[in-house]
Structure formats: C-alpha cells, structure tokens
Amino acid sequence: GQQVMQIPQYQHVQEGEDFTTYCNSSTTLSNIQWYKQRPGGHPVFLIQLVKSGEVKKQKRLTFQFGEAKKNSSLHITATQTTDVGTYFCAGLAGGSYIPTFGRGTSLIVHP
Amino acid sequence: ETGVTQSPTHLIKTRGQQVTLRCSSQSGHNTVSWYQQALGQGPQFIFQYYREEENGRGNFPPRFSGLQFPNYSSELNVNALELDDSALYLCASSPPFSGESRQYFGPGTRLTVT
C-alpha cells in the first residue's frame, strides 16, 4: 500500500532560524496536504498542493510539490515560538479520497 | 458555524471492555472519517462514512466498527479492547465534494486501556 515518509522526526532550532521538513511518497500522488498539530491539540489544515512543481506561500511558510508529484517540502523562514508543533504531510493517491499521513516532524523552537 | 465536536474528551477502559466514541460533524459536512493516532505517530485512517454508509476502511480489524446517523453525526465502536488500542481517536469531517479534500478535525478522544 501507499507509504508516506517524513523527515526529520524532530528538529530543534533557535528562534529566528529556518526550518524545513520533507515528505516522500512511495507512489505518485494526486495531491498533498499539510497539517499542523500543536502539543495537546488536533491537526489543523494548512494547505493543499495539486500541480506538479507547485509552490505556495503563506507568510513565512513555503510549500513545494515535486515535479514527479512524489515528494513535498515545507519551509519556515525565521521561526517563532508560535511555530512549535508537529507538521504532517498527507498524500492522496490518484482516485483516492483518503489521505495517508506521514509520521510528522516535531518542531521545537528555543527562545 | 460549529466545528467538529467529539465526546468524551478522555476515557479509561479495561482490556476486554467495549467503548463507543461520538462525533458531531461540522455544519454542512456529510462525510466523517475516523483516525487513530498513537503517541508520536501520524493519524492512521480507520474508516470513512458518507451518507450513512461505510465508504472506505483502513487496516483495522472488524472489532472496530462505526455508524453514521441521518444528521451526519457518527460513532466509533471498539470491542474487546486491547492495550494497543490506547491512543487519541480523531474524527474529521469534510464537506460535499468541492475539489478540495481537506479534513476538519475534532479535538479527539484520548482513550487509555489498562
């Protein structure tokens, strides 16, 4: 079945440093979604990418979808303590409406 | 607009018991999915309900079952609880197809099996 791998599992940064998490799928995806889960909270939708090579920005967050539609990344510029949480990618294979979540990357920001 | 709600918030059960978790979907959403999230893991898809019918199932045994009601609320039932069933159970609803398949998650039910 479809597998979605996410690295790194944890990332410690000093406030103001950049952060990147990478997501790789074993199969070609129709689209990929990103979610953020704060400690003790539930996943909250951030964005969906559909097109090959797509790049979308939300303030300090930049999301990319690979040309082959099998990988994606989330980059945060100049992290803040409010960025703390676990970031999940969730991939949907063609014809499926059920996302497969990666294990997540936990971001810890030190002030 | 009311978001997704779940009850109870926390639950402690003994191995072998049965449990029912409840979810009210966001207003206007007719699809409900259930996920199991173990500590340090991503949400794992259990099953999805659409218009009161099961519409897809993940790799979970039959002792995990569910229902969806005419008002689109849903229940997750787990029989013969095992220690490994301890997890956060998330319900997520989504609106009628609009080209975007985002999931709106509820706050979850933390189940502890002892």
Short mmCIF file of N, CA, C and O in Angstrom, two decimals, chain A:
data_model
loop_
_atom_site.label_atom_id
_atom_site.label_comp_id
_atom_site.label_asym_id
_atom_site.label_seq_id
_atom_site.Cartn_x
_atom_site.Cartn_y
_atom_site.Cartn_z
N GLY A 1 0.81 -1.20 0.00
CA GLY A 1 0.00 0.00 0.00
C GLY A 1 0.85 1.26 0.00
O GLY A 1 2.07 1.21 0.15
N GLN A 2 0.20 2.36 -0.16
CA GLN A 2 0.90 3.64 -0.21
C GLN A 2 1.59 3.94 1.12
O GLN A 2 1.00 3.72 2.18
N GLN A 3 2.82 4.43 1.05
CA GLN A 3 3.54 4.84 2.24
C GLN A 3 4.02 6.28 2.07
O GLN A 3 4.45 6.68 0.98
N VAL A 4 3.94 7.03 3.15
CA VAL A 4 4.40 8.41 3.15
C VAL A 4 5.44 8.56 4.26
O VAL A 4 5.13 8.31 5.43
N MET A 5 6.66 8.88 3.87
CA MET A 5 7.76 9.03 4.83
C MET A 5 8.04 10.50 5.03
O MET A 5 8.02 11.29 4.06
N GLN A 6 8.34 10.87 6.27
CA GLN A 6 8.60 12.25 6.58
C GLN A 6 9.87 12.35 7.41
O GLN A 6 10.06 11.60 8.37
N ILE A 7 10.74 13.29 7.05
CA ILE A 7 11.97 13.52 7.81
C ILE A 7 12.22 15.01 7.96
O ILE A 7 11.78 15.80 7.11
N PRO A 8 12.92 15.42 9.05
CA PRO A 8 13.32 14.57 10.17
C PRO A 8 12.14 14.31 11.10
O PRO A 8 11.08 14.88 10.93
N GLN A 9 12.35 13.46 12.10
CA GLN A 9 11.29 13.20 13.06
C GLN A 9 11.19 14.36 14.06
O GLN A 9 10.10 14.73 14.48
N TYR A 10 12.34 14.91 14.43
CA TYR A 10 12.38 16.05 15.35
C TYR A 10 13.36 17.09 14.81
O TYR A 10 14.32 16.73 14.12
N GLN A 11 13.12 18.34 15.12
CA GLN A 11 14.05 19.40 14.74
C GLN A 11 14.03 20.47 15.83
O GLN A 11 12.98 21.06 16.10
N HIS A 12 15.21 20.71 16.42
CA HIS A 12 15.37 21.78 17.38
C HIS A 12 16.02 22.96 16.67
O HIS A 12 17.02 22.78 15.97
N VAL A 13 15.45 24.14 16.82
CA VAL A 13 16.04 25.34 16.24
C VAL A 13 16.02 26.45 17.25
O VAL A 13 15.22 26.45 18.20
N GLN A 14 16.91 27.42 17.06
CA GLN A 14 16.86 28.65 17.83
C GLN A 14 15.86 29.58 17.13
O GLN A 14 15.77 29.60 15.90
N GLU A 15 15.14 30.33 17.92
CA GLU A 15 14.19 31.28 17.34
C GLU A 15 14.90 32.16 16.32
O GLU A 15 15.99 32.68 16.59
N GLY A 16 14.31 32.29 15.16
CA GLY A 16 14.91 33.08 14.09
C GLY A 16 15.58 32.24 13.02
O GLY A 16 15.83 32.72 11.90
N GLU A 17 15.89 30.99 13.34
CA GLU A 17 16.48 30.09 12.35
C GLU A 17 15.38 29.55 11.42
O GLU A 17 14.20 29.59 11.74
N ASP A 18 15.81 29.02 10.30
CA ASP A 18 14.87 28.43 9.35
C ASP A 18 14.66 26.96 9.66
O ASP A 18 15.47 26.32 10.36
N PHE A 19 13.59 26.41 9.11
CA PHE A 19 13.22 25.01 9.35
C PHE A 19 12.63 24.43 8.07
O PHE A 19 11.89 25.11 7.35
N THR A 20 13.00 23.18 7.79
CA THR A 20 12.43 22.50 6.63
C THR A 20 12.09 21.06 7.00
O THR A 20 12.88 20.37 7.65
N THR A 21 10.95 20.59 6.56
CA THR A 21 10.56 19.20 6.69
C THR A 21 10.24 18.64 5.31
O THR A 21 9.71 19.36 4.45
N TYR A 22 10.60 17.37 5.10
CA TYR A 22 10.49 16.75 3.79
C TYR A 22 9.55 15.54 3.85
O TYR A 22 9.55 14.78 4.82
N CYS A 23 8.83 15.36 2.79
CA CYS A 23 7.83 14.31 2.71
C CYS A 23 8.03 13.55 1.41
O CYS A 23 8.15 14.17 0.34
N ASN A 24 8.09 12.21 1.48
CA ASN A 24 8.28 11.40 0.29
C ASN A 24 7.26 10.27 0.25
O ASN A 24 7.06 9.58 1.24
N SER A 25 6.64 10.11 -0.92
CA SER A 25 5.63 9.07 -1.09
C SER A 25 6.18 7.94 -1.94
O SER A 25 6.99 8.15 -2.84
N SER A 26 5.72 6.73 -1.65
CA SER A 26 6.12 5.56 -2.43
C SER A 26 5.39 5.51 -3.77
O SER A 26 5.79 4.77 -4.67
N THR A 27 4.32 6.27 -3.90
CA THR A 27 3.55 6.28 -5.15
C THR A 27 3.28 7.72 -5.58
O THR A 27 3.40 8.66 -4.78
N THR A 28 2.96 7.89 -6.82
CA THR A 28 2.61 9.22 -7.34
C THR A 28 1.31 9.69 -6.71
O THR A 28 0.36 8.91 -6.58
N LEU A 29 1.30 10.94 -6.32
CA LEU A 29 0.14 11.49 -5.62
C LEU A 29 -0.70 12.37 -6.54
O LEU A 29 -0.18 13.01 -7.46
N SER A 30 -1.99 12.41 -6.26
CA SER A 30 -2.84 13.36 -6.97
C SER A 30 -2.75 14.73 -6.30
O SER A 30 -2.80 15.76 -6.96
N ASN A 31 -2.63 14.73 -4.99
CA ASN A 31 -2.38 15.98 -4.28
C ASN A 31 -1.78 15.67 -2.92
O ASN A 31 -1.76 14.51 -2.48
N ILE A 32 -1.27 16.69 -2.28
CA ILE A 32 -0.69 16.53 -0.96
C ILE A 32 -1.18 17.65 -0.07
O ILE A 32 -1.36 18.79 -0.52
N GLN A 33 -1.46 17.32 1.17
CA GLN A 33 -1.94 18.30 2.15
C GLN A 33 -0.92 18.39 3.28
O GLN A 33 -0.20 17.44 3.56
N TRP A 34 -0.90 19.55 3.92
CA TRP A 34 -0.08 19.75 5.11
C TRP A 34 -0.97 20.18 6.26
O TRP A 34 -1.90 21.01 6.08
N TYR A 35 -0.68 19.62 7.43
CA TYR A 35 -1.41 19.92 8.66
C TYR A 35 -0.42 20.27 9.76
O TYR A 35 0.73 19.80 9.76
N LYS A 36 -0.89 21.08 10.72
CA LYS A 36 -0.09 21.40 11.90
C LYS A 36 -0.87 20.96 13.13
O LYS A 36 -2.08 21.22 13.23
N GLN A 37 -0.17 20.30 14.05
CA GLN A 37 -0.79 19.88 15.29
C GLN A 37 0.02 20.46 16.45
O GLN A 37 1.17 20.09 16.66
N ARG A 38 -0.60 21.36 17.20
CA ARG A 38 0.06 21.92 18.38
C ARG A 38 0.07 20.87 19.48
O ARG A 38 -0.79 19.97 19.51
N PRO A 39 1.01 20.95 20.41
CA PRO A 39 1.04 19.98 21.53
C PRO A 39 -0.29 19.93 22.26
O PRO A 39 -0.84 20.97 22.65
N GLY A 40 -0.84 18.73 22.39
CA GLY A 40 -2.13 18.56 23.05
C GLY A 40 -3.32 18.90 22.18
O GLY A 40 -4.47 18.84 22.65
N GLY A 41 -3.07 19.26 20.94
CA GLY A 41 -4.16 19.68 20.06
C GLY A 41 -4.47 18.66 18.98
O GLY A 41 -4.07 17.50 19.06
N HIS A 42 -5.20 19.11 17.98
CA HIS A 42 -5.56 18.25 16.87
C HIS A 42 -5.02 18.83 15.57
O HIS A 42 -4.69 20.02 15.51
N PRO A 43 -4.90 18.00 14.54
CA PRO A 43 -4.36 18.51 13.26
C PRO A 43 -5.25 19.60 12.68
O PRO A 43 -6.47 19.47 12.65
N VAL A 44 -4.59 20.65 12.20
CA VAL A 44 -5.28 21.76 11.55
C VAL A 44 -4.73 21.90 10.14
O VAL A 44 -3.51 21.97 9.95
N PHE A 45 -5.61 21.95 9.18
CA PHE A 45 -5.23 22.03 7.77
C PHE A 45 -4.48 23.33 7.50
O PHE A 45 -4.87 24.42 7.94
N LEU A 46 -3.35 23.20 6.76
CA LEU A 46 -2.60 24.38 6.34
C LEU A 46 -2.81 24.68 4.87
O LEU A 46 -3.10 25.83 4.50
N ILE A 47 -2.62 23.64 4.02
CA ILE A 47 -2.64 23.91 2.59
C ILE A 47 -2.77 22.60 1.81
O ILE A 47 -2.49 21.52 2.34
N GLN A 48 -3.20 22.72 0.56
CA GLN A 48 -3.22 21.59 -0.35
C GLN A 48 -2.49 21.98 -1.63
O GLN A 48 -2.68 23.08 -2.15
N LEU A 49 -1.64 21.08 -2.12
CA LEU A 49 -0.92 21.28 -3.37
C LEU A 49 -1.40 20.23 -4.36
O LEU A 49 -1.54 19.06 -4.01
N VAL A 50 -1.62 20.65 -5.60
CA VAL A 50 -2.21 19.75 -6.59
C VAL A 50 -1.32 19.59 -7.83
O VAL A 50 -1.20 18.52 -8.40
N LYS A 51 -0.70 20.69 -8.26
CA LYS A 51 0.01 20.67 -9.54
C LYS A 51 1.47 20.31 -9.37
O LYS A 51 2.13 20.67 -8.40
N SER A 52 2.01 19.61 -10.36
CA SER A 52 3.41 19.26 -10.40
C SER A 52 4.26 20.53 -10.32
O SER A 52 4.02 21.49 -11.07
N GLY A 53 5.25 20.55 -9.42
CA GLY A 53 6.13 21.69 -9.29
C GLY A 53 5.51 22.90 -8.61
O GLY A 53 6.14 23.96 -8.53
N GLU A 54 4.32 22.74 -8.05
CA GLU A 54 3.62 23.88 -7.44
C GLU A 54 4.35 24.40 -6.21
O GLU A 54 4.90 23.63 -5.43
N VAL A 55 4.36 25.71 -6.05
CA VAL A 55 4.92 26.38 -4.89
C VAL A 55 3.87 27.35 -4.36
O VAL A 55 3.32 28.14 -5.12
N LYS A 56 3.59 27.23 -3.07
CA LYS A 56 2.64 28.16 -2.45
C LYS A 56 3.26 28.73 -1.19
O LYS A 56 4.02 28.06 -0.49
N LYS A 57 2.92 29.99 -0.91
CA LYS A 57 3.46 30.66 0.27
C LYS A 57 2.33 31.14 1.17
O LYS A 57 1.29 31.62 0.69
N GLN A 58 2.56 31.02 2.47
CA GLN A 58 1.68 31.59 3.48
C GLN A 58 2.57 32.32 4.46
O GLN A 58 3.17 31.71 5.34
N LYS A 59 2.72 33.62 4.28
CA LYS A 59 3.59 34.42 5.15
C LYS A 59 4.99 33.81 5.19
O LYS A 59 5.68 33.79 4.17
N ARG A 60 5.43 33.28 6.31
CA ARG A 60 6.78 32.74 6.42
C ARG A 60 6.88 31.27 6.01
O ARG A 60 7.95 30.68 6.05
N LEU A 61 5.76 30.67 5.60
CA LEU A 61 5.74 29.26 5.23
C LEU A 61 5.73 29.12 3.71
O LEU A 61 4.94 29.78 3.03
N THR A 62 6.62 28.26 3.18
CA THR A 62 6.67 27.97 1.75
C THR A 62 6.50 26.47 1.56
O THR A 62 7.22 25.67 2.15
N PHE A 63 5.53 26.12 0.72
CA PHE A 63 5.21 24.72 0.44
C PHE A 63 5.56 24.42 -1.01
O PHE A 63 5.25 25.21 -1.90
N GLN A 64 6.20 23.25 -1.23
CA GLN A 64 6.53 22.84 -2.59
C GLN A 64 6.04 21.43 -2.86
O GLN A 64 6.07 20.57 -1.98
N PHE A 65 5.63 21.20 -4.10
CA PHE A 65 5.24 19.87 -4.56
C PHE A 65 6.19 19.50 -5.68
O PHE A 65 6.38 20.28 -6.61
N GLY A 66 6.81 18.33 -5.58
CA GLY A 66 7.82 17.94 -6.55
C GLY A 66 7.28 17.75 -7.96
O GLY A 66 6.08 17.53 -8.16
N GLU A 67 8.20 17.81 -8.92
CA GLU A 67 7.81 17.67 -10.32
C GLU A 67 7.17 16.32 -10.60
O GLU A 67 6.24 16.21 -11.41
N ALA A 68 7.66 15.28 -9.92
CA ALA A 68 7.13 13.94 -10.12
C ALA A 68 5.90 13.66 -9.24
O ALA A 68 5.33 12.57 -9.29
N LYS A 69 5.52 14.63 -8.45
CA LYS A 69 4.37 14.51 -7.55
C LYS A 69 4.54 13.32 -6.60
O LYS A 69 3.58 12.61 -6.28
N LYS A 70 5.77 13.11 -6.13
CA LYS A 70 6.03 12.07 -5.14
C LYS A 70 6.69 12.64 -3.89
O LYS A 70 6.91 11.90 -2.92
N ASN A 71 7.03 13.92 -3.91
CA ASN A 71 7.64 14.50 -2.72
C ASN A 71 7.19 15.93 -2.55
O ASN A 71 6.72 16.59 -3.50
N SER A 72 7.35 16.39 -1.32
CA SER A 72 6.91 17.73 -0.98
C SER A 72 7.76 18.24 0.18
O SER A 72 8.41 17.45 0.89
N SER A 73 7.79 19.54 0.35
CA SER A 73 8.51 20.11 1.48
C SER A 73 7.77 21.31 2.02
O SER A 73 6.98 21.96 1.32
N LEU A 74 8.03 21.57 3.30
CA LEU A 74 7.53 22.76 3.98
C LEU A 74 8.72 23.47 4.58
O LEU A 74 9.51 22.86 5.33
N HIS A 75 8.88 24.74 4.25
CA HIS A 75 9.99 25.53 4.76
C HIS A 75 9.43 26.71 5.54
O HIS A 75 8.53 27.41 5.05
N ILE A 76 9.93 26.90 6.75
CA ILE A 76 9.54 28.05 7.57
C ILE A 76 10.76 28.95 7.71
O ILE A 76 11.83 28.52 8.15
N THR A 77 10.60 30.20 7.35
CA THR A 77 11.66 31.20 7.46
C THR A 77 11.56 31.91 8.80
O THR A 77 10.47 32.26 9.24
N ALA A 78 12.70 32.09 9.45
CA ALA A 78 12.76 32.85 10.70
C ALA A 78 11.71 32.37 11.70
O ALA A 78 10.75 33.07 12.01
N THR A 79 11.93 31.16 12.20
CA THR A 79 10.94 30.54 13.10
C THR A 79 10.64 31.40 14.32
O THR A 79 11.50 32.16 14.81
N GLN A 80 9.42 31.26 14.80
CA GLN A 80 8.98 31.92 16.02
C GLN A 80 8.47 30.85 16.98
O GLN A 80 8.16 29.72 16.56
N THR A 81 8.34 31.21 18.26
CA THR A 81 7.88 30.21 19.24
C THR A 81 6.46 29.73 18.92
O THR A 81 6.08 28.63 19.29
N THR A 82 5.71 30.54 18.22
CA THR A 82 4.35 30.14 17.84
C THR A 82 4.34 29.05 16.76
O THR A 82 3.29 28.47 16.48
N ASP A 83 5.51 28.78 16.16
CA ASP A 83 5.59 27.73 15.14
C ASP A 83 5.72 26.34 15.75
O ASP A 83 5.66 25.34 15.03
N VAL A 84 5.91 26.27 17.07
CA VAL A 84 6.08 24.99 17.74
C VAL A 84 4.89 24.08 17.45
O VAL A 84 3.74 24.49 17.50
N GLY A 85 5.20 22.81 17.15
CA GLY A 85 4.15 21.83 16.89
C GLY A 85 4.69 20.73 16.00
O GLY A 85 5.88 20.70 15.66
N THR A 86 3.80 19.83 15.61
CA THR A 86 4.17 18.75 14.70
C THR A 86 3.51 19.00 13.36
O THR A 86 2.30 19.26 13.29
N TYR A 87 4.31 18.95 12.31
CA TYR A 87 3.84 19.20 10.96
C TYR A 87 3.71 17.88 10.22
O TYR A 87 4.67 17.11 10.13
N PHE A 88 2.53 17.62 9.71
CA PHE A 88 2.24 16.38 8.99
C PHE A 88 1.97 16.68 7.52
O PHE A 88 1.26 17.63 7.20
N CYS A 89 2.51 15.83 6.67
CA CYS A 89 2.05 15.81 5.30
C CYS A 89 1.07 14.66 5.15
O CYS A 89 1.15 13.67 5.90
N ALA A 90 0.14 14.78 4.24
CA ALA A 90 -0.86 13.73 3.99
C ALA A 90 -1.05 13.65 2.48
O ALA A 90 -1.48 14.63 1.86
N GLY A 91 -0.72 12.50 1.93
CA GLY A 91 -0.79 12.35 0.48
C GLY A 91 -2.01 11.57 0.04
O GLY A 91 -2.45 10.64 0.72
N LEU A 92 -2.57 12.00 -1.09
CA LEU A 92 -3.69 11.28 -1.69
C LEU A 92 -3.25 10.73 -3.03
O LEU A 92 -2.78 11.48 -3.89
N ALA A 93 -3.39 9.41 -3.18
CA ALA A 93 -3.07 8.78 -4.46
C ALA A 93 -4.24 8.99 -5.42
O ALA A 93 -5.35 9.28 -5.00
N GLY A 94 -3.95 8.83 -6.71
CA GLY A 94 -4.97 9.03 -7.72
C GLY A 94 -6.20 8.19 -7.47
O GLY A 94 -6.10 6.99 -7.22
N GLY A 95 -7.38 8.79 -7.52
CA GLY A 95 -8.62 8.06 -7.34
C GLY A 95 -9.00 7.84 -5.89
O GLY A 95 -10.09 7.33 -5.61
N SER A 96 -8.13 8.18 -4.97
CA SER A 96 -8.43 8.00 -3.55
C SER A 96 -8.82 9.33 -2.92
O SER A 96 -8.33 10.38 -3.31
N TYR A 97 -9.73 9.26 -1.98
CA TYR A 97 -10.14 10.44 -1.24
C TYR A 97 -9.71 10.32 0.20
O TYR A 97 -10.15 11.09 1.05
N ILE A 98 -8.87 9.34 0.50
CA ILE A 98 -8.43 9.10 1.87
C ILE A 98 -6.95 9.41 1.96
O ILE A 98 -6.13 8.74 1.33
N PRO A 99 -6.58 10.43 2.75
CA PRO A 99 -5.17 10.80 2.83
C PRO A 99 -4.36 9.83 3.69
O PRO A 99 -4.85 9.33 4.69
N THR A 100 -3.13 9.57 3.28
CA THR A 100 -2.19 8.80 4.08
C THR A 100 -1.23 9.78 4.74
O THR A 100 -0.52 10.52 4.04
N PHE A 101 -1.24 9.79 6.05
CA PHE A 101 -0.41 10.74 6.80
C PHE A 101 0.99 10.21 7.01
O PHE A 101 1.20 9.01 7.23
N GLY A 102 1.96 11.13 6.94
CA GLY A 102 3.30 10.81 7.37
C GLY A 102 3.37 10.79 8.89
O GLY A 102 2.38 11.12 9.58
N ARG A 103 4.55 10.44 9.41
CA ARG A 103 4.72 10.34 10.85
C ARG A 103 4.83 11.72 11.51
O ARG A 103 4.65 11.86 12.71
N GLY A 104 5.13 12.73 10.70
CA GLY A 104 5.22 14.08 11.23
C GLY A 104 6.63 14.49 11.62
O GLY A 104 7.48 13.65 11.91
N THR A 105 6.88 15.77 11.59
CA THR A 105 8.11 16.36 12.09
C THR A 105 7.75 17.29 13.23
O THR A 105 6.96 18.23 13.02
N SER A 106 8.32 17.03 14.39
CA SER A 106 8.07 17.89 15.56
C SER A 106 9.10 19.01 15.60
O SER A 106 10.31 18.74 15.63
N LEU A 107 8.62 20.23 15.56
CA LEU A 107 9.48 21.40 15.60
C LEU A 107 9.50 21.98 17.01
O LEU A 107 8.45 22.28 17.58
N ILE A 108 10.72 22.10 17.53
CA ILE A 108 10.90 22.71 18.85
C ILE A 108 11.72 23.98 18.64
O ILE A 108 12.81 23.93 18.06
N VAL A 109 11.18 25.11 19.06
CA VAL A 109 11.83 26.39 18.89
C VAL A 109 12.30 26.90 20.25
O VAL A 109 11.49 27.10 21.16
N HIS A 110 13.60 27.15 20.35
CA HIS A 110 14.17 27.63 21.60
C HIS A 110 14.30 29.15 21.54
O HIS A 110 14.88 29.69 20.60
N PRO A 111 13.74 29.84 22.54
CA PRO A 111 13.78 31.32 22.51
C PRO A 111 15.18 31.85 22.78
O PRO A 111 16.05 31.15 23.29
#
